[in-house]
Amino acid sequence: MSTLLSEEDLNDFISPALACTKPTTITAESDGLDENGELVVGKEAEQAQKVSITLSDCLACSGCITSSEEIMLQRQSHTVFLDAMKNFDDKSLAVSISPQCRVNMAMYYGLTVQEFDLCFMNFWKQVFNVKYVMGLQIGRNVSIQQSIANVTHWKSMLKDGDDNRPRLSAICPGFVIYTEKTKGELVPLLVNVKSPQQITGNLLKQQSPNTYHLCIMACFDKKLEASRPDSEGEVDCVITPKEFLSMLEEIGETDFLKYRTNDTSLYETFSPEGWDSKIHWSTNMGSSSGGWAYQYIQSLQSLHDGSQIVTIPGKNSNITEYRLVNLEGEKIASSTELSGFRNIQNLVRHLSQMKAHPKRRIQVLKKRGLPSITKRTENGNKDKLAADPYKTDYIEVNASPGGCINGGGLINNEVGKTQRKEFTARLQSEYYSSLPMINPLKYNTDLISGEYHYEFHAVEASKDIVTVGNKW
């Protein structure tokens, strides 16, 4: 791969796996565990020695990659895309871009998001004669609705003795790869619904099969998602904003801003036939990674008159619980946003304990000093709500701390952990203030044909031939 990753590209502090092809000795003053035996997020990462890493060695948040995965990655780069353009024949080009990338690149170029969108579309029109340019929200709408239906159906079918551990989102490929390779016992908990990236590609290829689909995403792991055997054909190539800059330099188009335009009709001009640009260029409430956890709770609120959604912070800034409560403060349903590899490790440990010792697990939770908030009910009483992220119905998991808005492929030239964190916070704020919001639950996707589900399989990380299957 031509793209070199530095330590700044890594989203989290991850110890090499036992089978790592480039073992590294990590030293830290602390063993990284608190008095409860949980991995502590933050401090130990600052104390640890930095390592050098290239994309062929490892992917941020995904652990070790096999040689066959490395071959997949070699098919996902801006150089591969440029080579494909030389032999396009009768194919047309479609480009999709995630909202996190739009916000990041707009900030990098000093533009508003709309100014960037128009400049971006005009660039692809003038340089590559693109046919379609689109956002991912229609694909996200489908993904959110399918995920909610999956979790709701599972919950309604629960019986005594069934595995009642929370369902886990499968939208983050870094987490999916980690689960399939190292935590096979958790694979049955994954909600087998595709990501917006793949659903967008699926819809596009149904409508226009003879189209080359380039997707610009915030995370390098998205390359592996597009390259998995049964995903191929939906997305032909994935690049990140960093690679987009490399492509501009390679083709001699470093003055990206010369393509600025005020022609807002481009939104409609480059939308696929029948796609509403006001929808696919928008976003929705919830996390800046997509909002699956929040939307699950919001979908249930309409079924319970007088209920409220209470947001409860977790033990660190990368855990949030959404709890639907009635007027008496009793829990009706709950979901969690959780990100960062340390938090994922704690999640895995808790879920394993819940499976092996469910009764003992409840007792341990009662003894802990979990974060809590105070909620005043209508009768004036104060009820203390403690975050209990591992006992919710559904957990939206992202490998990068903070989620996709902190993806390793985004353009972030800040140096040092504090500066990078502040930059990500600015991106987060811009994401919510500059992108139009829609309700993803109000759009009917039942009539959209297609199959949007994975079939996950646990695999051994040591195997060279990847047999993980996404059966659509």
Coordinates of C-alpha atoms in Angstrom, one line a residue:
M1 CA 0.0 0.0 0.0
S2 CA 1.2 3.5 -0.8
T3 CA -0.4 5.1 2.2
L4 CA 1.8 5.2 5.3
L5 CA 0.1 5.3 8.7
S6 CA 1.8 7.1 11.5
E7 CA 1.1 6.8 15.2
E8 CA -1.2 9.8 14.8
D9 CA -3.5 7.8 12.6
L10 CA -4.1 5.2 15.3
N11 CA -7.4 5.8 17.1
D12 CA -6.6 3.9 20.3
F13 CA -3.8 2.2 22.3
I14 CA -3.9 -1.5 21.3
S15 CA -1.4 -4.1 22.4
P16 CA -0.2 -6.4 19.5
A17 CA -1.9 -9.8 19.4
L18 CA 0.1 -12.9 20.1
A19 CA 0.2 -13.7 16.4
C20 CA 1.4 -10.2 15.4
T21 CA 3.9 -10.3 12.6
K22 CA 5.7 -7.2 14.1
P23 CA 5.8 -7.7 17.9
T24 CA 6.4 -4.6 19.8
T25 CA 7.4 -4.2 23.5
I26 CA 5.0 -1.9 25.3
T27 CA 5.9 -0.3 28.6
A28 CA 3.8 1.8 30.8
E29 CA 3.9 2.9 34.5
S30 CA 0.5 1.4 35.1
D31 CA -1.0 -2.0 34.2
G32 CA -4.1 -0.1 33.0
L33 CA -6.5 -1.7 35.4
D34 CA -8.7 -0.1 38.1
E35 CA -9.7 -1.5 41.4
N36 CA -12.6 -3.4 39.7
G37 CA -10.3 -5.0 37.2
E38 CA -11.5 -2.9 34.3
L39 CA -9.2 -1.4 31.7
V40 CA -8.9 2.3 32.3
V41 CA -9.3 4.5 29.2
G42 CA -6.9 7.3 28.7
K43 CA -4.0 7.5 31.1
E44 CA -2.1 4.4 30.1
A45 CA -2.2 5.4 26.4
E46 CA -0.3 8.6 27.2
Q47 CA 2.4 6.7 29.1
A48 CA 2.9 4.0 26.5
Q49 CA 5.7 4.1 24.0
K50 CA 4.7 5.0 20.5
V51 CA 5.2 2.6 17.6
S52 CA 5.6 2.9 13.9
I53 CA 3.1 1.2 11.7
T54 CA 2.2 0.8 8.1
L55 CA -1.2 -0.2 6.6
S56 CA 0.3 -3.5 5.5
D57 CA 1.2 -4.3 9.1
C58 CA -2.0 -3.5 10.8
L59 CA -5.3 -1.6 10.6
A60 CA -6.3 0.8 13.4
C61 CA -8.6 -0.9 15.8
S62 CA -8.7 -4.2 13.9
G63 CA -5.8 -6.1 15.3
C64 CA -3.6 -8.2 13.0
I65 CA -4.6 -8.7 9.4
T66 CA -3.9 -11.8 7.3
S67 CA -2.0 -11.8 4.0
S68 CA -5.3 -12.4 2.2
E69 CA -6.7 -9.3 3.8
E70 CA -3.6 -7.4 2.7
I71 CA -4.4 -8.4 -0.8
M72 CA -7.9 -7.0 -0.4
L73 CA -6.4 -3.8 0.9
Q74 CA -4.2 -3.5 -2.1
R75 CA -7.4 -3.4 -4.2
Q76 CA -8.7 -0.4 -2.2
S77 CA -6.6 2.7 -2.9
H78 CA -6.6 5.8 -4.9
T79 CA -4.0 4.4 -7.3
V80 CA -6.2 1.4 -8.0
F81 CA -9.1 3.8 -8.7
L82 CA -7.0 5.9 -11.0
D83 CA -5.9 2.8 -12.9
A84 CA -9.6 1.7 -13.2
M85 CA -10.4 5.1 -14.7
K86 CA -8.0 4.4 -17.6
N87 CA -10.0 1.3 -18.6
F88 CA -13.5 2.4 -17.9
D89 CA -14.9 1.6 -21.4
D90 CA -18.7 2.0 -21.1
K91 CA -18.9 2.2 -17.3
S92 CA -20.1 5.3 -15.5
L93 CA -18.7 6.6 -12.2
A94 CA -20.6 7.1 -9.0
V95 CA -19.1 8.7 -5.8
S96 CA -20.6 8.5 -2.4
I97 CA -19.2 10.2 0.7
S98 CA -20.0 9.9 4.4
P99 CA -21.2 12.9 6.4
Q100 CA -18.1 12.7 8.7
C101 CA -15.8 13.1 5.7
R102 CA -17.8 16.1 4.4
V103 CA -17.5 17.9 7.7
N104 CA -13.8 17.1 8.0
M105 CA -12.9 18.1 4.5
A106 CA -15.0 21.3 4.7
M107 CA -13.1 22.3 7.8
Y108 CA -9.8 21.4 6.2
Y109 CA -10.5 23.7 3.2
G110 CA -12.1 26.5 5.3
L111 CA -15.6 26.0 3.7
T112 CA -19.1 25.5 4.9
V113 CA -20.4 22.0 4.4
Q114 CA -22.6 23.1 1.5
E115 CA -19.7 25.0 -0.1
F116 CA -17.6 21.9 0.1
D117 CA -20.4 19.7 -1.3
L118 CA -20.8 21.9 -4.4
C119 CA -17.0 22.2 -4.9
F120 CA -16.7 18.4 -4.4
M121 CA -19.4 17.6 -7.0
N122 CA -18.0 20.1 -9.5
F123 CA -14.5 18.6 -9.1
W124 CA -15.8 15.1 -10.0
K125 CA -17.8 16.5 -12.9
Q126 CA -14.9 18.5 -14.4
V127 CA -12.1 16.0 -13.8
F128 CA -13.8 12.6 -14.0
N129 CA -17.2 13.2 -15.8
V130 CA -19.0 11.6 -12.8
K131 CA -22.6 10.5 -13.3
Y132 CA -23.7 10.3 -9.6
V133 CA -22.5 12.0 -6.4
M134 CA -24.4 11.2 -3.2
G135 CA -24.5 11.1 0.5
L136 CA -25.2 8.0 2.6
Q137 CA -28.4 8.9 4.4
I138 CA -30.8 6.8 2.4
G139 CA -28.6 3.7 3.0
R140 CA -28.4 4.7 6.7
N141 CA -32.2 5.0 6.9
V142 CA -32.5 1.4 5.7
S143 CA -29.8 0.3 8.0
I144 CA -31.4 1.9 11.1
Q145 CA -34.9 0.6 10.3
Q146 CA -33.6 -2.9 9.7
S147 CA -31.6 -2.9 12.9
I148 CA -34.5 -1.7 15.0
A149 CA -36.7 -4.4 13.5
N150 CA -34.1 -7.0 14.2
V151 CA -33.6 -6.0 17.9
T152 CA -37.3 -5.5 18.5
H153 CA -38.2 -8.9 17.1
W154 CA -35.4 -10.5 19.2
K155 CA -36.7 -8.9 22.3
S156 CA -40.3 -9.9 21.7
M157 CA -39.3 -13.5 21.2
L158 CA -37.2 -13.8 24.4
K159 CA -38.2 -16.6 26.7
D160 CA -36.9 -17.7 30.1
G161 CA -33.5 -19.3 29.7
D162 CA -32.7 -17.6 26.4
D163 CA -29.5 -15.6 26.0
N164 CA -30.7 -12.1 27.0
R165 CA -27.4 -10.3 26.6
P166 CA -27.7 -7.1 24.5
R167 CA -27.5 -7.3 20.8
L168 CA -24.4 -5.7 19.2
S169 CA -24.3 -3.4 16.2
A170 CA -22.3 -4.7 13.2
I171 CA -21.9 -1.3 11.5
C172 CA -18.3 -0.8 12.5
P173 CA -16.1 -3.2 10.4
G174 CA -13.2 -2.9 12.9
F175 CA -15.4 -4.3 15.7
V176 CA -16.9 -7.0 13.4
I177 CA -13.4 -8.2 12.4
Y178 CA -12.3 -8.2 16.0
T179 CA -15.3 -10.2 17.1
E180 CA -15.1 -12.7 14.4
K181 CA -11.4 -13.3 14.8
T182 CA -11.0 -13.2 18.6
K183 CA -14.4 -13.4 20.3
G184 CA -16.3 -16.0 18.4
E185 CA -18.7 -16.6 21.3
L186 CA -20.1 -13.1 20.8
V187 CA -20.8 -13.5 17.1
P188 CA -24.4 -14.6 17.7
L189 CA -25.1 -11.3 19.4
L190 CA -24.2 -9.3 16.3
V191 CA -27.2 -7.7 14.5
N192 CA -26.8 -8.9 11.0
V193 CA -27.6 -5.7 9.2
K194 CA -25.4 -4.0 6.6
S195 CA -23.8 -0.6 7.0
P196 CA -24.9 2.5 5.1
Q197 CA -21.8 2.2 2.9
Q198 CA -22.9 -1.3 1.6
I199 CA -26.6 -0.6 1.4
T200 CA -26.0 2.5 -0.6
G201 CA -23.9 0.5 -3.0
N202 CA -26.5 -2.3 -3.1
L203 CA -29.2 0.2 -4.0
L204 CA -27.0 1.9 -6.6
K205 CA -26.0 -1.3 -8.3
Q206 CA -29.6 -2.5 -8.5
Q207 CA -30.5 0.7 -10.3
S208 CA -27.4 1.1 -12.4
P209 CA -25.4 -2.2 -12.6
N210 CA -22.8 -0.9 -15.0
T211 CA -21.5 1.7 -12.5
Y212 CA -18.1 1.9 -10.8
H213 CA -18.8 2.9 -7.1
L214 CA -16.1 4.9 -5.3
C215 CA -16.8 5.5 -1.6
I216 CA -15.0 8.1 0.6
M217 CA -15.1 7.0 4.2
A218 CA -13.5 8.1 7.5
C219 CA -11.9 4.8 8.5
F220 CA -9.4 2.5 6.8
D221 CA -11.4 -0.5 8.1
K222 CA -14.2 0.3 5.6
K223 CA -11.8 -1.0 2.9
L224 CA -12.1 -4.5 4.4
E225 CA -15.8 -4.2 4.6
A226 CA -16.1 -3.5 0.9
S227 CA -13.6 -6.3 0.1
R228 CA -15.2 -9.2 2.0
P229 CA -16.1 -11.9 -0.6
D230 CA -19.9 -11.5 -0.5
S231 CA -19.7 -7.7 -0.4
E232 CA -17.8 -7.3 -3.6
G233 CA -19.6 -5.5 -6.3
E234 CA -21.5 -3.1 -4.1
V235 CA -18.6 -0.8 -3.5
D236 CA -15.7 -1.0 -6.0
C237 CA -13.2 1.1 -4.1
V238 CA -12.9 2.9 -0.7
I239 CA -10.6 5.7 0.0
T240 CA -10.2 8.1 2.9
P241 CA -10.0 11.9 2.9
K242 CA -6.2 11.6 3.5
E243 CA -6.0 9.4 0.3
F244 CA -8.2 11.9 -1.5
L245 CA -5.5 14.6 -0.9
S246 CA -2.8 12.1 -2.1
M247 CA -4.9 11.6 -5.3
L248 CA -5.2 15.3 -5.9
E249 CA -1.5 15.6 -5.7
E250 CA -0.9 12.7 -8.0
I251 CA -3.1 14.0 -10.7
G252 CA -1.9 17.5 -10.4
E253 CA -5.1 19.0 -9.0
T254 CA -3.8 20.5 -5.8
D255 CA -5.9 23.6 -6.2
F256 CA -9.1 22.0 -5.2
L257 CA -10.8 25.3 -4.4
K258 CA -10.7 26.4 -8.0
Y259 CA -13.8 24.2 -8.4
R260 CA -15.9 26.2 -6.1
T261 CA -19.4 27.0 -7.4
N262 CA -22.7 28.4 -6.2
D263 CA -24.7 26.1 -8.4
T264 CA -26.9 24.4 -5.9
S265 CA -28.7 22.5 -8.7
L266 CA -25.7 20.1 -8.6
Y267 CA -27.4 18.3 -5.7
E268 CA -30.2 17.2 -7.9
T269 CA -28.2 16.9 -11.1
F270 CA -25.9 14.2 -9.6
S271 CA -28.5 12.3 -7.6
P272 CA -29.5 8.9 -8.9
E273 CA -32.9 8.8 -10.5
G274 CA -35.6 8.8 -7.8
W275 CA -33.2 9.7 -5.0
D276 CA -34.2 12.7 -3.0
S277 CA -31.1 14.9 -2.5
K278 CA -32.6 16.5 0.6
I279 CA -32.6 13.0 2.2
H280 CA -29.3 11.4 1.1
W281 CA -27.3 14.6 1.9
S282 CA -28.7 14.9 5.4
T283 CA -28.1 13.1 8.7
N284 CA -30.1 12.2 11.8
M285 CA -30.1 12.6 15.6
G286 CA -28.0 10.3 17.7
S287 CA -24.3 9.7 17.6
S288 CA -22.2 11.3 14.9
S289 CA -21.4 7.7 13.8
G290 CA -25.1 7.1 12.8
G291 CA -27.3 7.1 15.8
W292 CA -28.5 3.5 15.9
A293 CA -28.7 3.3 19.7
Y294 CA -30.6 6.6 20.0
Q295 CA -33.0 5.8 17.1
Y296 CA -33.8 2.4 18.7
I297 CA -35.0 4.2 21.8
Q298 CA -36.8 6.9 19.9
S299 CA -38.7 4.3 17.9
L300 CA -40.1 2.9 21.1
Q301 CA -41.0 6.2 22.7
S302 CA -43.9 6.7 20.4
L303 CA -45.4 3.5 21.7
H304 CA -45.4 4.6 25.4
D305 CA -47.4 7.8 26.2
G306 CA -45.7 10.1 28.7
S307 CA -42.4 8.2 28.5
Q308 CA -39.1 10.1 28.4
I309 CA -35.6 9.5 27.0
V310 CA -33.0 10.0 29.6
T311 CA -29.3 10.3 28.6
I312 CA -26.9 8.8 31.2
P313 CA -23.2 9.3 30.9
G314 CA -21.0 6.2 31.4
K315 CA -17.7 5.8 33.2
N316 CA -15.9 7.7 30.5
S317 CA -16.8 10.1 27.7
N318 CA -17.0 7.2 25.1
I319 CA -20.0 5.5 26.8
T320 CA -23.5 6.8 26.8
E321 CA -26.7 5.1 27.8
Y322 CA -30.1 6.1 26.5
R323 CA -32.9 4.9 28.7
L324 CA -36.7 5.1 28.1
V325 CA -38.5 5.6 31.4
N326 CA -42.2 6.0 32.3
L327 CA -43.6 8.7 34.6
E328 CA -42.6 6.7 37.6
G329 CA -39.0 6.5 36.4
E330 CA -39.2 2.8 35.7
K331 CA -37.1 1.6 32.8
I332 CA -39.0 0.5 29.6
A333 CA -36.0 0.0 27.3
S334 CA -32.4 1.1 27.0
S335 CA -29.5 1.2 24.6
T336 CA -25.8 2.2 24.7
E337 CA -23.3 4.0 22.5
L338 CA -19.8 2.6 23.2
S339 CA -16.5 3.2 21.4
G340 CA -12.8 2.7 21.8
F341 CA -10.8 -0.5 22.1
R342 CA -10.4 -0.3 25.9
N343 CA -14.2 0.0 26.3
I344 CA -14.7 -2.9 23.8
Q345 CA -12.4 -5.0 25.9
N346 CA -14.4 -4.2 29.0
L347 CA -17.6 -4.9 27.1
V348 CA -16.4 -8.3 26.0
R349 CA -15.4 -9.2 29.6
H350 CA -18.8 -8.1 31.0
L351 CA -20.8 -10.0 28.4
S352 CA -18.7 -13.1 29.0
Q353 CA -19.4 -12.9 32.7
M354 CA -23.1 -12.3 32.1
K355 CA -23.2 -15.5 30.0
A356 CA -21.3 -17.6 32.5
H357 CA -22.6 -16.2 35.8
P358 CA -25.7 -14.1 35.2
K359 CA -26.8 -13.9 38.8
R360 CA -23.4 -13.1 40.2
R361 CA -23.0 -10.4 37.5
I362 CA -26.1 -8.5 38.8
Q363 CA -24.7 -8.6 42.4
V364 CA -21.3 -7.1 41.2
L365 CA -23.1 -4.3 39.4
K366 CA -25.0 -3.3 42.6
K367 CA -21.8 -3.0 44.5
R368 CA -20.0 -0.7 42.0
G369 CA -20.0 3.0 42.1
L370 CA -21.4 3.5 38.6
P371 CA -21.9 7.0 37.2
S372 CA -25.3 8.3 37.9
I373 CA -27.6 11.3 37.3
T374 CA -30.5 12.5 39.4
K375 CA -34.0 12.7 37.8
R376 CA -36.8 14.5 39.4
T377 CA -40.2 12.9 38.8
E378 CA -43.5 14.7 38.7
N379 CA -44.3 14.0 42.3
G380 CA -41.1 15.8 43.4
N381 CA -39.1 12.7 44.4
K382 CA -35.5 12.3 43.3
D383 CA -34.6 9.1 41.6
K384 CA -31.0 8.2 40.9
L385 CA -30.3 6.7 37.5
A386 CA -27.0 4.8 37.3
A387 CA -25.5 4.0 33.9
D388 CA -25.6 0.3 33.2
P389 CA -24.4 0.0 29.7
Y390 CA -23.9 -3.7 29.5
K391 CA -27.4 -4.5 30.6
T392 CA -29.2 -2.6 27.8
D393 CA -31.1 -4.0 24.8
Y394 CA -28.8 -2.9 22.1
I395 CA -25.2 -1.5 22.0
E396 CA -23.9 0.6 19.1
V397 CA -20.2 -0.2 19.0
N398 CA -17.4 1.7 17.3
A399 CA -13.7 0.8 17.4
S400 CA -12.5 4.4 17.2
P401 CA -12.9 6.4 20.4
G402 CA -15.7 8.8 19.8
G403 CA -16.8 6.8 16.7
C404 CA -16.5 7.7 13.0
I405 CA -16.0 11.4 13.7
N406 CA -12.5 10.3 14.9
G407 CA -11.8 7.9 12.1
G408 CA -8.2 7.3 11.3
G409 CA -8.6 8.3 7.6
L410 CA -9.8 11.8 8.4
I411 CA -7.5 14.8 7.9
N412 CA -6.2 15.7 11.3
N413 CA -2.9 17.5 11.4
E414 CA -3.1 18.3 15.1
V415 CA -0.2 17.1 17.2
G416 CA -0.6 15.6 20.6
K417 CA -3.6 13.8 22.2
T418 CA -5.2 16.9 23.8
Q419 CA -5.1 18.9 20.5
R420 CA -6.5 16.0 18.5
K421 CA -9.2 15.5 21.0
E422 CA -10.1 19.2 20.8
F423 CA -10.1 19.0 17.0
T424 CA -12.5 16.0 17.1
A425 CA -14.8 18.0 19.4
R426 CA -14.9 20.8 16.9
L427 CA -15.7 18.3 14.1
Q428 CA -18.5 16.9 16.3
S429 CA -20.0 20.3 17.0
E430 CA -19.8 21.2 13.3
Y431 CA -21.5 17.9 12.4
Y432 CA -24.6 18.6 14.4
S433 CA -24.8 22.3 13.5
S434 CA -24.1 22.2 9.8
L435 CA -25.9 19.1 8.5
P436 CA -29.7 19.1 7.9
M437 CA -31.4 16.7 10.2
I438 CA -34.2 14.2 9.2
N439 CA -36.1 11.5 11.0
P440 CA -34.8 8.2 9.5
L441 CA -37.9 6.4 10.9
K442 CA -40.4 8.3 8.8
Y443 CA -39.2 7.1 5.4
N444 CA -40.8 3.9 4.0
T445 CA -38.1 1.5 2.9
D446 CA -40.3 -1.6 2.8
L447 CA -40.7 -1.3 -1.0
I448 CA -37.0 -1.1 -1.6
S449 CA -36.0 -4.5 -3.0
G450 CA -32.8 -6.2 -1.8
E451 CA -31.3 -8.2 1.0
Y452 CA -29.4 -6.2 3.6
H453 CA -28.2 -8.8 6.0
Y454 CA -24.9 -10.4 7.0
E455 CA -24.2 -14.0 8.0
F456 CA -21.3 -13.7 10.4
H457 CA -18.9 -16.5 11.2
A458 CA -16.2 -16.8 13.8
V459 CA -12.8 -17.5 12.3
E460 CA -9.3 -18.1 13.6
A461 CA -7.0 -15.1 13.2
S462 CA -4.1 -17.4 12.3
K463 CA -5.8 -18.6 9.1
D464 CA -4.4 -17.1 6.0
I465 CA -7.5 -17.7 3.9
V466 CA -10.3 -15.6 5.2
T467 CA -13.6 -17.5 5.3
V468 CA -15.7 -14.9 7.1
G469 CA -18.9 -14.8 5.2
N470 CA -21.3 -12.0 4.5
K471 CA -24.2 -13.8 2.8
W472 CA -26.6 -11.3 1.5

